[in-house]
Amino acid sequence: MAKFPDTMAFTGVNTPVRIEGDVFDLEVEGEIPSDIDGAFFRVSPDPQLPPLLQDDIMFNGDGMITQFRFKNGKVNFKQRWCQTDKWKMEREAGHALFGAYRNPLTDDPKAKGHYRGTANTNAFFYGGKLYGLKEDSPAVAMDPNTLETFGYTDWDGQVTSPTFTAHPKIDPETGNLCAFGYAAKGLLTKDMVYYELTPEGRKTKEVWFEIPYYCMMHDFGVTKDYAIFHVVPIVSSWERLEAGLPHFGFDTTKEIHLVILPRDGEAKDVKIFTAPNCFASHVMNAFNDGTRIHFDTPEARNNMFPFFPDVHGAPFDGPASASRLTRWTVDMNSNSGEFEKRETLAQFVGEFPRIDDRYAMNPYRHGWMLGFAQGPNGRASLAHIDHATGTEDVFHAEGASTLQEPAFFPKSGKSDEGDGYIVQVALRNEEKRADLLLFDALKVGEGPIATIRVPMRLRFGLHGNWVDGVHLDRAAAGQSSLGGVPTVAPN
Ligand code: V55
Ligand code: FE
């Protein structure tokens, strides 16, 4: 009989949902433009079974995928777990076999040698498939229409790394997938591998290299000419795992680095830049102007993860965890080894940055970010940041609602940058249900143009993406050659 711990991670708003199901034709307040055809996918960590240990962190829950399918002004809802090997083994055993987050020393012996991935970090569409992603394991392929799980993929043996990032990028020009693995020669190793794959699934690039120290390599930046890896001291060690400490801790005494690989280069061409300590995780976008590289990331003075505490024992510092969008600039022609600039781009305090993905890797104008509720009466928020005018247009959620990561899609493939919609999940915590909000992307401050009502609770979610209906229809017809950015119909 399942009994979840009576702790923060499993009670109140964090009570596991564990419901797979379908709702045909969700209730809508407002009007959904009838020409919207596509789906929004998002993933939320949602434990199938009570944890093996007494407690667990949210980042260790099994990936539950939600699909909101828009067509003819209506929205259908579908929710399924991504059936990882862990999920299947634990379902068969009837209880948890895998222990603490990223600590195999805590596992049941039956788990030994199996991927520990939970596929709980991103629901990412590419080349006709949906991928459930967790950075400690390979990608899990799924059917984007039915949400049936196919299983782990190594792209026909071409991708040998035991890890695959939860934040791959699509090159809007070539249609290629740019991705990496870290701890790529085993747990806690400094080894990295960078891959590029074509929409047909052919590997065109593979470079192995090392970073200065092992850390959480959660996201990266890609420009037309460079792949950019930010090394920030969310660190670990075998001593931590043996002591049963959380896998990661933050080390304020270490410098940060940008490790830069030319996309047409090899390991010997990697250049490393160094800057004073700070915290940064997600990347809004990056682009290069010749050898000058701009890398936009929400930067905080200190750790943003209270569950990955300071390695030297300092208490969590709330105000210092506030992040603002910051542009890091380096020049590959410089031999100083230092950043050229570190410039705050917006005053909005937030994370989960998104863009119009048709402008990924290129100079761009528009970005969107999520703001967390601060203080007892604080409200969650959504900001549109216009880099051209310097304006920040902010929407504040009602009452006890929490918001999740926004996703953008254009009105059509020919629309100007930013001329489109934002979708964003809102948890109505007091009512124990959720909404999907639909905004005009350039007028988020005016509030949603439609509110799509989900008649049940959803859980804290991580990343999600919009996929144009043409991609989904082609995938249903078994056509897998689907280049380009999935928010627009392929050519
Ligand atoms: C993040 C989320 C994860 C993870 C590592 O920054 C980093 C987000 C949901 O799991 O394993
Ligand atoms: Fe992430």
PDB file of N, CA and C in Angstrom, residues 69-119:
ATOM      1  N   ARG A  69      -3.606  19.709 -26.856  1.00  0.00           N
ATOM      2  CA  ARG A  69      -3.705  19.705 -28.325  1.00  0.00           C
ATOM      3  C   ARG A  69      -4.768  20.716 -28.764  1.00  0.00           C
ATOM      4  N   PHE A  70      -4.320  21.772 -29.456  1.00  0.00           N
ATOM      5  CA  PHE A  70      -5.206  22.835 -29.933  1.00  0.00           C
ATOM      6  C   PHE A  70      -5.613  22.567 -31.385  1.00  0.00           C
ATOM      7  N   LYS A  71      -6.909  22.670 -31.671  1.00  0.00           N
ATOM      8  CA  LYS A  71      -7.375  22.602 -33.063  1.00  0.00           C
ATOM      9  C   LYS A  71      -8.809  23.120 -33.150  1.00  0.00           C
ATOM     10  N   ASN A  72      -9.100  23.902 -34.166  1.00  0.00           N
ATOM     11  CA  ASN A  72     -10.451  24.441 -34.410  1.00  0.00           C
ATOM     12  C   ASN A  72     -11.021  25.149 -33.180  1.00  0.00           C
ATOM     13  N   GLY A  73     -10.187  25.881 -32.460  1.00  0.00           N
ATOM     14  CA  GLY A  73     -10.659  26.660 -31.320  1.00  0.00           C
ATOM     15  C   GLY A  73     -10.912  25.847 -30.070  1.00  0.00           C
ATOM     16  N   LYS A  74     -10.565  24.545 -30.106  1.00  0.00           N
ATOM     17  CA  LYS A  74     -10.772  23.675 -28.943  1.00  0.00           C
ATOM     18  C   LYS A  74      -9.438  23.084 -28.487  1.00  0.00           C
ATOM     19  N   VAL A  75      -9.437  22.585 -27.251  1.00  0.00           N
ATOM     20  CA  VAL A  75      -8.204  22.003 -26.700  1.00  0.00           C
ATOM     21  C   VAL A  75      -8.521  20.668 -26.029  1.00  0.00           C
ATOM     22  N   ASN A  76      -7.790  19.621 -26.435  1.00  0.00           N
ATOM     23  CA  ASN A  76      -7.877  18.328 -25.754  1.00  0.00           C
ATOM     24  C   ASN A  76      -6.661  18.140 -24.852  1.00  0.00           C
ATOM     25  N   PHE A  77      -6.865  17.417 -23.764  1.00  0.00           N
ATOM     26  CA  PHE A  77      -5.826  17.203 -22.745  1.00  0.00           C
ATOM     27  C   PHE A  77      -5.470  15.719 -22.679  1.00  0.00           C
ATOM     28  N   LYS A  78      -4.180  15.456 -22.607  1.00  0.00           N
ATOM     29  CA  LYS A  78      -3.721  14.062 -22.455  1.00  0.00           C
ATOM     30  C   LYS A  78      -2.523  14.061 -21.526  1.00  0.00           C
ATOM     31  N   GLN A  79      -2.486  13.103 -20.621  1.00  0.00           N
ATOM     32  CA  GLN A  79      -1.361  13.036 -19.687  1.00  0.00           C
ATOM     33  C   GLN A  79      -0.921  11.580 -19.500  1.00  0.00           C
ATOM     34  N   ARG A  80       0.388  11.355 -19.705  1.00  0.00           N
ATOM     35  CA  ARG A  80       0.967  10.003 -19.550  1.00  0.00           C
ATOM     36  C   ARG A  80       2.356  10.128 -18.924  1.00  0.00           C
ATOM     37  N   TRP A  81       2.737   9.115 -18.145  1.00  0.00           N
ATOM     38  CA  TRP A  81       4.116   9.053 -17.702  1.00  0.00           C
ATOM     39  C   TRP A  81       5.013   8.711 -18.881  1.00  0.00           C
ATOM     40  N   CYS A  82       6.206   9.257 -18.876  1.00  0.00           N
ATOM     41  CA  CYS A  82       7.246   8.767 -19.769  1.00  0.00           C
ATOM     42  C   CYS A  82       7.778   7.497 -19.117  1.00  0.00           C
ATOM     43  N   GLN A  83       7.571   6.367 -19.777  1.00  0.00           N
ATOM     44  CA  GLN A  83       7.901   5.078 -19.140  1.00  0.00           C
ATOM     45  C   GLN A  83       9.385   4.754 -19.311  1.00  0.00           C
ATOM     46  N   THR A  84      10.185   5.337 -18.424  1.00  0.00           N
ATOM     47  CA  THR A  84      11.624   5.062 -18.396  1.00  0.00           C
ATOM     48  C   THR A  84      11.852   3.618 -17.941  1.00  0.00           C
ATOM     49  N   ASP A  85      13.085   3.122 -18.081  1.00  0.00           N
ATOM     50  CA  ASP A  85      13.409   1.787 -17.567  1.00  0.00           C
ATOM     51  C   ASP A  85      13.157   1.733 -16.064  1.00  0.00           C
ATOM     52  N   LYS A  86      13.504   2.837 -15.365  1.00  0.00           N
ATOM     53  CA  LYS A  86      13.252   2.927 -13.916  1.00  0.00           C
ATOM     54  C   LYS A  86      11.758   2.768 -13.628  1.00  0.00           C
ATOM     55  N   TRP A  87      10.943   3.488 -14.374  1.00  0.00           N
ATOM     56  CA  TRP A  87       9.485   3.445 -14.172  1.00  0.00           C
ATOM     57  C   TRP A  87       8.959   2.030 -14.348  1.00  0.00           C
ATOM     58  N   LYS A  88       9.435   1.359 -15.421  1.00  0.00           N
ATOM     59  CA  LYS A  88       8.940  -0.005 -15.718  1.00  0.00           C
ATOM     60  C   LYS A  88       9.399  -1.003 -14.647  1.00  0.00           C
ATOM     61  N   MET A  89      10.663  -0.889 -14.233  1.00  0.00           N
ATOM     62  CA  MET A  89      11.180  -1.814 -13.214  1.00  0.00           C
ATOM     63  C   MET A  89      10.458  -1.632 -11.878  1.00  0.00           C
ATOM     64  N   GLU A  90      10.186  -0.391 -11.531  1.00  0.00           N
ATOM     65  CA  GLU A  90       9.516  -0.124 -10.248  1.00  0.00           C
ATOM     66  C   GLU A  90       8.035  -0.513 -10.323  1.00  0.00           C
ATOM     67  N   ARG A  91       7.416  -0.325 -11.498  1.00  0.00           N
ATOM     68  CA  ARG A  91       6.018  -0.754 -11.664  1.00  0.00           C
ATOM     69  C   ARG A  91       5.911  -2.255 -11.465  1.00  0.00           C
ATOM     70  N   GLU A  92       6.873  -3.000 -12.061  1.00  0.00           N
ATOM     71  CA  GLU A  92       6.840  -4.450 -11.957  1.00  0.00           C
ATOM     72  C   GLU A  92       7.124  -4.923 -10.520  1.00  0.00           C
ATOM     73  N   ALA A  93       8.084  -4.228  -9.865  1.00  0.00           N
ATOM     74  CA  ALA A  93       8.419  -4.616  -8.479  1.00  0.00           C
ATOM     75  C   ALA A  93       7.312  -4.206  -7.511  1.00  0.00           C
ATOM     76  N   GLY A  94       6.568  -3.162  -7.870  1.00  0.00           N
ATOM     77  CA  GLY A  94       5.514  -2.664  -6.983  1.00  0.00           C
ATOM     78  C   GLY A  94       6.023  -1.709  -5.916  1.00  0.00           C
ATOM     79  N   HIS A  95       7.298  -1.372  -5.974  1.00  0.00           N
ATOM     80  CA  HIS A  95       7.877  -0.412  -5.024  1.00  0.00           C
ATOM     81  C   HIS A  95       9.140   0.179  -5.627  1.00  0.00           C
ATOM     82  N   ALA A  96       9.643   1.262  -5.011  1.00  0.00           N
ATOM     83  CA  ALA A  96      10.830   1.950  -5.527  1.00  0.00           C
ATOM     84  C   ALA A  96      12.063   1.061  -5.425  1.00  0.00           C
ATOM     85  N   LEU A  97      12.929   1.161  -6.438  1.00  0.00           N
ATOM     86  CA  LEU A  97      14.205   0.431  -6.457  1.00  0.00           C
ATOM     87  C   LEU A  97      15.387   1.400  -6.522  1.00  0.00           C
ATOM     88  N   PHE A  98      15.084   2.627  -6.965  1.00  0.00           N
ATOM     89  CA  PHE A  98      16.131   3.622  -7.140  1.00  0.00           C
ATOM     90  C   PHE A  98      16.032   4.629  -5.994  1.00  0.00           C
ATOM     91  N   GLY A  99      17.195   4.981  -5.413  1.00  0.00           N
ATOM     92  CA  GLY A  99      17.199   5.813  -4.220  1.00  0.00           C
ATOM     93  C   GLY A  99      17.295   7.291  -4.495  1.00  0.00           C
ATOM     94  N   ALA A 100      18.279   7.948  -3.875  1.00  0.00           N
ATOM     95  CA  ALA A 100      18.373   9.407  -3.897  1.00  0.00           C
ATOM     96  C   ALA A 100      18.750   9.939  -5.280  1.00  0.00           C
ATOM     97  N   TYR A 101      18.417  11.193  -5.517  1.00  0.00           N
ATOM     98  CA  TYR A 101      18.745  11.906  -6.753  1.00  0.00           C
ATOM     99  C   TYR A 101      20.235  11.778  -7.080  1.00  0.00           C
ATOM    100  N   ARG A 102      20.531  11.221  -8.241  1.00  0.00           N
ATOM    101  CA  ARG A 102      21.907  11.115  -8.757  1.00  0.00           C
ATOM    102  C   ARG A 102      22.860  10.441  -7.764  1.00  0.00           C
ATOM    103  N   ASN A 103      22.350   9.492  -6.954  1.00  0.00           N
ATOM    104  CA  ASN A 103      23.233   8.748  -6.043  1.00  0.00           C
ATOM    105  C   ASN A 103      22.951   7.248  -6.116  1.00  0.00           C
ATOM    106  N   PRO A 104      23.624   6.538  -7.037  1.00  0.00           N
ATOM    107  CA  PRO A 104      23.379   5.099  -7.193  1.00  0.00           C
ATOM    108  C   PRO A 104      23.798   4.285  -5.971  1.00  0.00           C
ATOM    109  N   LEU A 105      24.610   4.884  -5.077  1.00  0.00           N
ATOM    110  CA  LEU A 105      25.018   4.159  -3.862  1.00  0.00           C
ATOM    111  C   LEU A 105      23.821   3.900  -2.952  1.00  0.00           C
ATOM    112  N   THR A 106      22.714   4.594  -3.183  1.00  0.00           N
ATOM    113  CA  THR A 106      21.529   4.441  -2.327  1.00  0.00           C
ATOM    114  C   THR A 106      20.487   3.496  -2.941  1.00  0.00           C
ATOM    115  N   ASP A 107      20.812   2.871  -4.087  1.00  0.00           N
ATOM    116  CA  ASP A 107      19.818   2.054  -4.794  1.00  0.00           C
ATOM    117  C   ASP A 107      19.694   0.640  -4.229  1.00  0.00           C
ATOM    118  N   ASP A 108      18.551   0.038  -4.475  1.00  0.00           N
ATOM    119  CA  ASP A 108      18.362  -1.400  -4.273  1.00  0.00           C
ATOM    120  C   ASP A 108      19.314  -2.128  -5.249  1.00  0.00           C
ATOM    121  N   PRO A 109      19.931  -3.244  -4.830  1.00  0.00           N
ATOM    122  CA  PRO A 109      20.847  -3.960  -5.744  1.00  0.00           C
ATOM    123  C   PRO A 109      20.220  -4.294  -7.104  1.00  0.00           C
ATOM    124  N   LYS A 110      18.909  -4.469  -7.152  1.00  0.00           N
ATOM    125  CA  LYS A 110      18.235  -4.797  -8.437  1.00  0.00           C
ATOM    126  C   LYS A 110      18.366  -3.664  -9.468  1.00  0.00           C
ATOM    127  N   ALA A 111      18.646  -2.446  -8.990  1.00  0.00           N
ATOM    128  CA  ALA A 111      18.736  -1.297  -9.906  1.00  0.00           C
ATOM    129  C   ALA A 111      20.114  -1.196 -10.559  1.00  0.00           C
ATOM    130  N   LYS A 112      21.069  -1.920 -10.032  1.00  0.00           N
ATOM    131  CA  LYS A 112      22.467  -1.792 -10.473  1.00  0.00           C
ATOM    132  C   LYS A 112      22.604  -2.004 -11.990  1.00  0.00           C
ATOM    133  N   GLY A 113      23.346  -1.075 -12.615  1.00  0.00           N
ATOM    134  CA  GLY A 113      23.617  -1.208 -14.045  1.00  0.00           C
ATOM    135  C   GLY A 113      22.531  -0.658 -14.942  1.00  0.00           C
ATOM    136  N   HIS A 114      21.426  -0.206 -14.373  1.00  0.00           N
ATOM    137  CA  HIS A 114      20.331   0.347 -15.182  1.00  0.00           C
ATOM    138  C   HIS A 114      20.373   1.873 -15.171  1.00  0.00           C
ATOM    139  N   TYR A 115      19.928   2.470 -16.279  1.00  0.00           N
ATOM    140  CA  TYR A 115      19.823   3.934 -16.312  1.00  0.00           C
ATOM    141  C   TYR A 115      18.892   4.407 -15.197  1.00  0.00           C
ATOM    142  N   ARG A 116      19.323   5.454 -14.495  1.00  0.00           N
ATOM    143  CA  ARG A 116      18.550   5.978 -13.365  1.00  0.00           C
ATOM    144  C   ARG A 116      17.616   7.108 -13.781  1.00  0.00           C
ATOM    145  N   GLY A 117      17.580   7.419 -15.081  1.00  0.00           N
ATOM    146  CA  GLY A 117      16.847   8.586 -15.582  1.00  0.00           C
ATOM    147  C   GLY A 117      15.365   8.566 -15.252  1.00  0.00           C
ATOM    148  N   THR A 118      14.817   9.764 -15.041  1.00  0.00           N
ATOM    149  CA  THR A 118      13.399   9.924 -14.737  1.00  0.00           C
ATOM    150  C   THR A 118      12.657  10.672 -15.851  1.00  0.00           C
ATOM    151  N   ALA A 119      13.392  11.167 -16.869  1.00  0.00           N
ATOM    152  CA  ALA A 119      12.771  11.888 -17.992  1.00  0.00           C
ATOM    153  C   ALA A 119      11.862  13.018 -17.506  1.00  0.00           C
TER     154      ALA A 119
END
